[in-house]
Coordinates of C-alpha atoms and ligand atoms in Angstrom, one line a residue:
M1 CA 0.0 0.0 0.0
R2 CA 1.3 3.5 -0.9
R3 CA 1.6 6.1 1.8
I4 CA 1.1 9.8 1.1
A5 CA 1.1 12.7 3.4
F6 CA -0.5 16.1 2.8
F7 CA 1.5 19.0 4.2
G8 CA -0.2 22.3 4.0
G9 CA 0.9 25.7 5.1
S10 CA 1.8 29.2 4.2
F11 CA 5.4 28.3 3.2
D12 CA 6.2 32.0 3.3
P13 CA 9.1 31.1 2.9
P14 CA 9.6 27.4 3.2
H15 CA 12.4 26.7 5.7
R16 CA 14.5 24.0 7.2
G17 CA 12.0 23.4 10.0
H18 CA 9.5 22.3 7.3
L19 CA 12.1 20.1 5.7
A20 CA 13.2 18.6 9.0
I21 CA 9.7 17.5 10.1
A22 CA 8.9 16.2 6.7
T23 CA 12.1 14.2 6.6
A24 CA 11.4 12.7 10.1
A25 CA 7.9 11.8 9.1
A26 CA 8.9 10.3 5.7
D27 CA 11.6 8.2 7.4
L28 CA 9.5 7.0 10.3
F29 CA 6.4 6.2 8.4
A30 CA 8.1 5.0 5.2
L31 CA 6.1 7.6 3.2
D32 CA 6.3 7.4 -0.5
Q33 CA 5.4 11.1 -1.0
I34 CA 4.8 14.2 1.0
L35 CA 2.7 16.8 -0.9
F36 CA 3.9 20.3 0.2
A37 CA 0.8 22.4 -0.6
P38 CA 1.1 26.2 -0.1
A39 CA -2.3 27.5 0.7
A40 CA -3.7 30.4 -1.4
R41 CA -5.3 32.0 1.6
Q42 CA -5.3 30.5 5.1
P43 CA -8.5 31.2 7.1
L44 CA -6.8 31.6 10.5
K45 CA -3.8 33.7 9.4
G46 CA -5.5 37.0 8.8
K47 CA -2.9 39.4 10.2
Y48 CA 0.0 38.9 7.8
P49 CA -0.8 39.4 4.1
A50 CA 0.7 36.3 2.6
T51 CA 3.2 36.7 -0.2
D52 CA 1.8 36.1 -3.7
F53 CA 1.0 32.4 -4.2
L54 CA 3.2 32.0 -7.3
H55 CA 6.3 33.0 -5.3
R56 CA 5.4 30.7 -2.4
Y57 CA 4.8 27.8 -4.8
T58 CA 8.1 28.4 -6.6
M59 CA 10.0 28.6 -3.3
T60 CA 8.3 25.4 -2.2
A61 CA 9.4 23.7 -5.4
L62 CA 13.0 24.9 -4.9
A63 CA 13.0 23.9 -1.2
T64 CA 11.8 20.4 -1.9
Q65 CA 13.9 19.6 -5.0
A66 CA 16.6 17.6 -3.1
D67 CA 14.3 14.8 -1.8
L68 CA 12.4 12.8 -4.3
R69 CA 9.7 12.0 -1.8
F70 CA 8.9 15.7 -1.4
V71 CA 6.5 17.0 -4.1
P72 CA 5.3 20.6 -4.5
S73 CA 1.5 20.6 -4.9
L74 CA -1.1 22.9 -6.4
L75 CA -3.9 21.3 -4.4
D76 CA -4.4 24.4 -2.3
A77 CA -3.8 26.9 -5.1
P78 CA -6.1 30.0 -5.6
K79 CA -9.5 29.0 -6.7
S80 CA -11.1 30.2 -9.9
D81 CA -12.3 33.5 -8.4
G82 CA -8.7 34.7 -8.9
P83 CA -5.8 35.8 -6.7
N84 CA -8.0 38.3 -4.8
Q85 CA -10.4 35.6 -3.8
T86 CA -12.3 36.5 -0.7
R87 CA -13.1 32.9 0.3
P88 CA -10.3 31.2 2.2
N89 CA -9.0 27.7 1.4
Y90 CA -10.4 25.2 3.9
T91 CA -8.3 22.1 4.6
V92 CA -11.5 20.0 4.9
E93 CA -12.2 20.7 1.3
T94 CA -8.7 20.3 0.0
L95 CA -8.1 17.1 1.9
G96 CA -11.6 15.8 0.9
K97 CA -10.7 16.2 -2.8
L98 CA -7.3 14.6 -2.3
R99 CA -8.9 11.6 -0.6
A100 CA -11.5 11.2 -3.2
S101 CA -8.9 11.3 -6.0
L102 CA -6.8 8.6 -4.2
V103 CA -9.8 6.3 -3.7
A104 CA -10.4 6.4 -7.4
E105 CA -6.9 5.2 -8.1
P106 CA -6.3 1.4 -8.6
E107 CA -3.5 1.2 -6.0
P108 CA -4.7 1.6 -2.4
T109 CA -3.2 4.5 -0.6
A110 CA -3.0 5.4 3.0
L111 CA -3.4 9.2 3.6
F112 CA -1.8 11.1 6.4
T113 CA -1.7 14.8 7.2
L114 CA 1.5 16.3 8.6
L115 CA 1.4 19.4 10.8
G116 CA 3.2 21.1 13.6
A117 CA 2.2 21.2 17.3
D118 CA 1.0 24.8 17.0
S119 CA -1.4 24.0 14.2
W120 CA -2.6 20.9 16.0
L121 CA -3.4 22.8 19.2
D122 CA -5.7 25.0 17.1
I123 CA -7.3 22.2 15.2
G124 CA -10.7 22.5 17.1
H125 CA -11.1 26.0 15.5
W126 CA -10.5 24.8 11.9
F127 CA -13.5 24.8 9.6
Q128 CA -15.6 21.6 10.1
S129 CA -12.8 20.2 12.3
A130 CA -14.7 17.1 13.3
R131 CA -15.3 16.2 9.6
L132 CA -11.7 17.1 8.8
L133 CA -10.2 14.8 11.4
A134 CA -12.0 11.8 9.9
L135 CA -10.4 12.3 6.5
S136 CA -6.9 11.1 7.2
D137 CA -4.5 9.9 9.8
W138 CA -2.4 12.6 11.5
I139 CA 1.3 13.1 12.2
V140 CA 2.0 15.9 14.6
A141 CA 5.5 17.3 14.9
A142 CA 6.6 18.9 18.2
R143 CA 7.6 22.5 18.0
P144 CA 9.5 24.6 20.5
G145 CA 7.2 26.7 22.6
F146 CA 4.1 24.5 22.1
S147 CA 3.3 21.7 24.5
L148 CA 1.7 18.5 23.3
A149 CA 0.3 18.0 26.8
G150 CA -2.9 19.8 25.6
A151 CA -3.1 17.7 22.4
E152 CA -6.2 15.8 23.4
A153 CA -8.0 18.8 24.8
A154 CA -7.6 20.5 21.4
L155 CA -10.0 18.1 19.8
P156 CA -13.5 19.2 19.0
P157 CA -16.1 17.7 21.4
E158 CA -17.7 15.5 18.7
V159 CA -14.5 13.5 18.3
K160 CA -13.7 11.0 21.0
A161 CA -10.1 10.2 21.6
E162 CA -8.7 6.9 23.1
R163 CA -5.1 6.9 24.2
G164 CA -3.0 4.5 22.2
P165 CA -4.1 2.2 19.4
S166 CA -7.5 0.6 19.3
A167 CA -7.8 -3.2 19.7
I168 CA -8.4 -3.5 15.9
D169 CA -5.3 -1.5 15.2
L170 CA -3.1 -3.6 17.6
A171 CA -4.2 -6.8 15.9
T172 CA -3.4 -5.4 12.5
H173 CA 0.0 -4.1 13.8
A174 CA 0.9 -7.5 15.2
A175 CA -0.2 -9.3 12.0
N176 CA 1.9 -6.9 9.8
H177 CA 4.9 -6.5 12.0
S178 CA 7.7 -5.8 9.5
S179 CA 10.0 -2.9 8.7
S180 CA 7.2 -1.1 6.9
A181 CA 4.7 -1.6 9.7
L182 CA 3.5 1.7 11.3
P183 CA 4.5 2.5 14.8
A184 CA 1.8 2.2 17.4
C185 CA -0.3 5.4 17.4
D186 CA -0.6 7.8 20.3
L187 CA -4.3 8.5 19.9
T188 CA -7.2 6.7 18.2
L189 CA -10.0 9.1 17.1
H190 CA -13.5 7.8 17.0
H191 CA -15.9 9.7 14.8
A192 CA -19.6 10.1 14.7
D193 CA -20.0 7.8 11.7
A194 CA -18.0 5.1 13.5
A195 CA -14.9 5.8 11.4
I196 CA -11.5 5.6 13.1
T197 CA -8.4 7.7 12.4
R198 CA -5.2 7.8 14.2
V199 CA -2.7 10.4 15.5
W200 CA 1.0 10.0 16.1
F201 CA 3.2 12.6 17.9
L202 CA 6.8 13.1 17.0
P203 CA 7.9 14.5 20.3
H204 CA 11.6 14.7 19.8
L205 CA 11.7 17.4 17.1
K206 CA 13.1 20.7 18.2
E207 CA 13.2 22.9 15.1
D208 CA 13.3 26.4 16.6
I209 CA 12.5 28.2 13.4
S210 CA 9.5 30.0 12.0
A211 CA 8.7 31.8 8.7
T212 CA 7.7 34.9 10.7
E213 CA 11.1 35.2 12.3
L214 CA 12.8 34.5 9.0
R215 CA 10.9 37.3 7.2
G216 CA 12.1 39.6 9.9
V217 CA 15.8 39.1 9.1
L218 CA 15.7 38.7 5.3
D219 CA 16.4 42.4 4.8
E220 CA 19.7 42.0 6.6
G221 CA 21.0 39.5 4.0
H222 CA 21.5 35.7 3.8
P223 CA 20.2 34.2 7.0
D224 CA 22.0 31.1 8.5
P225 CA 21.9 28.4 5.8
E226 CA 20.9 26.1 8.6
L227 CA 17.5 27.9 8.5
L228 CA 16.8 28.5 4.8
P229 CA 17.7 26.2 1.9
E230 CA 20.2 27.7 -0.4
P231 CA 18.0 27.6 -3.6
V232 CA 15.2 29.4 -1.7
W233 CA 17.6 32.1 -0.5
N234 CA 19.0 32.6 -4.1
Y235 CA 15.4 33.0 -5.3
I236 CA 14.6 35.6 -2.6
A237 CA 17.8 37.5 -3.4
K238 CA 17.1 37.5 -7.1
T239 CA 13.5 38.5 -7.0
Q240 CA 13.6 40.6 -3.9
V241 CA 10.2 39.1 -3.1
Y242 CA 10.3 40.2 0.5
R243 CA 11.0 43.8 -0.2
A244 CA 8.1 45.8 1.2
E245 CA 7.1 47.2 -2.2
N246 CA 7.0 43.8 -3.8
A247 CA 5.0 42.0 -1.2
R248 CA 1.4 41.5 -2.3
G249 CA -1.6 40.6 -0.2
Ligands
ATP1 P1 4.6 31.4 10.5 O1 5.8 31.7 11.4 O2 4.4 32.5 9.5 O3 3.3 31.1 11.3 P2 5.4 28.7 10.0 O4 6.9 28.7 10.1 O5 4.6 28.2 11.1 O6 5.0 30.2 9.6 P3 3.7 27.5 7.9 O7 4.1 27.4 6.5 O8 2.5 28.2 8.3 O9 5.1 28.0 8.7 O10 3.7 26.0 8.6 C1 3.2 24.9 7.9 C2 3.2 23.8 8.8 O11 4.5 23.5 9.3 C3 2.3 24.1 10.1 O12 1.6 22.9 10.4 C4 3.4 24.4 11.1 O13 2.9 24.0 12.4 C5 4.5 23.5 10.7 N1 5.8 24.0 11.1 C6 6.4 25.1 10.6 N2 7.6 25.3 11.2 C7 7.8 24.3 12.1 C8 8.8 24.0 13.1 N3 9.8 24.8 13.2 N4 8.6 22.9 13.9 C9 7.5 22.1 13.7 N5 6.5 22.4 12.8 C10 6.6 23.5 12.1

């Protein structure tokens, strides 16, 4: 069975923190692909006017080029009402479409969503979060400054969480135990329609880097290459995309 993860975000710009959590998830879960999908407009990020989608997509393609498992994706591109669209992109719709397209393919595919602890802790506020949580399994990367102790409390009330794998999952795990078997999950989510999805935490990641901080230092020249992939920096330097007069909302 193929394994694919959806990885949405602003990617404004994509940085080594994104690549580090994607690498950890791809290695641990033997993922065939991670779809890095810049969002045209994120509903919960109202304050900062995101850089033009085309720049963010291009930078994402450059950031992901060194790992064949990482694929830049247009799944969350601006919708047909144009770049000044007023309606945000909702993950429940994007993930729903991805899931439907995978179900239609001949080869069965397991679908995961990758996100950081800050995003997870906010998940109860996402549009139709209960429906969203039933659409895939979830991989949550730790992030400095955000405690996963509150991870269960972040769930919407309609979703019931059980610590650890469900009995069904344990039986499948025992039957399939091989190098490609999944690790035991941290939470099993029970949904209103009796569907089950799972959540894994990656608690050891400590990538102390954010796009907001990076944008703050880009004017001062090349930030630490440990923070920003070289091809992304070259693109930013050439296009001056983060100069105030070029930034577009
Ligand atoms: P900003 O600082 O502008 O909020 P960001 O660095 O959080 O940006 P996004 O592109 O919005 O970047 O993040 C996409 C996803 O990657 C989110 O789920 C976020 O939680 C996760 N993520 C980003 N940086 C890290 C990090 N350093 N450690 C763990 N997860 C991260």
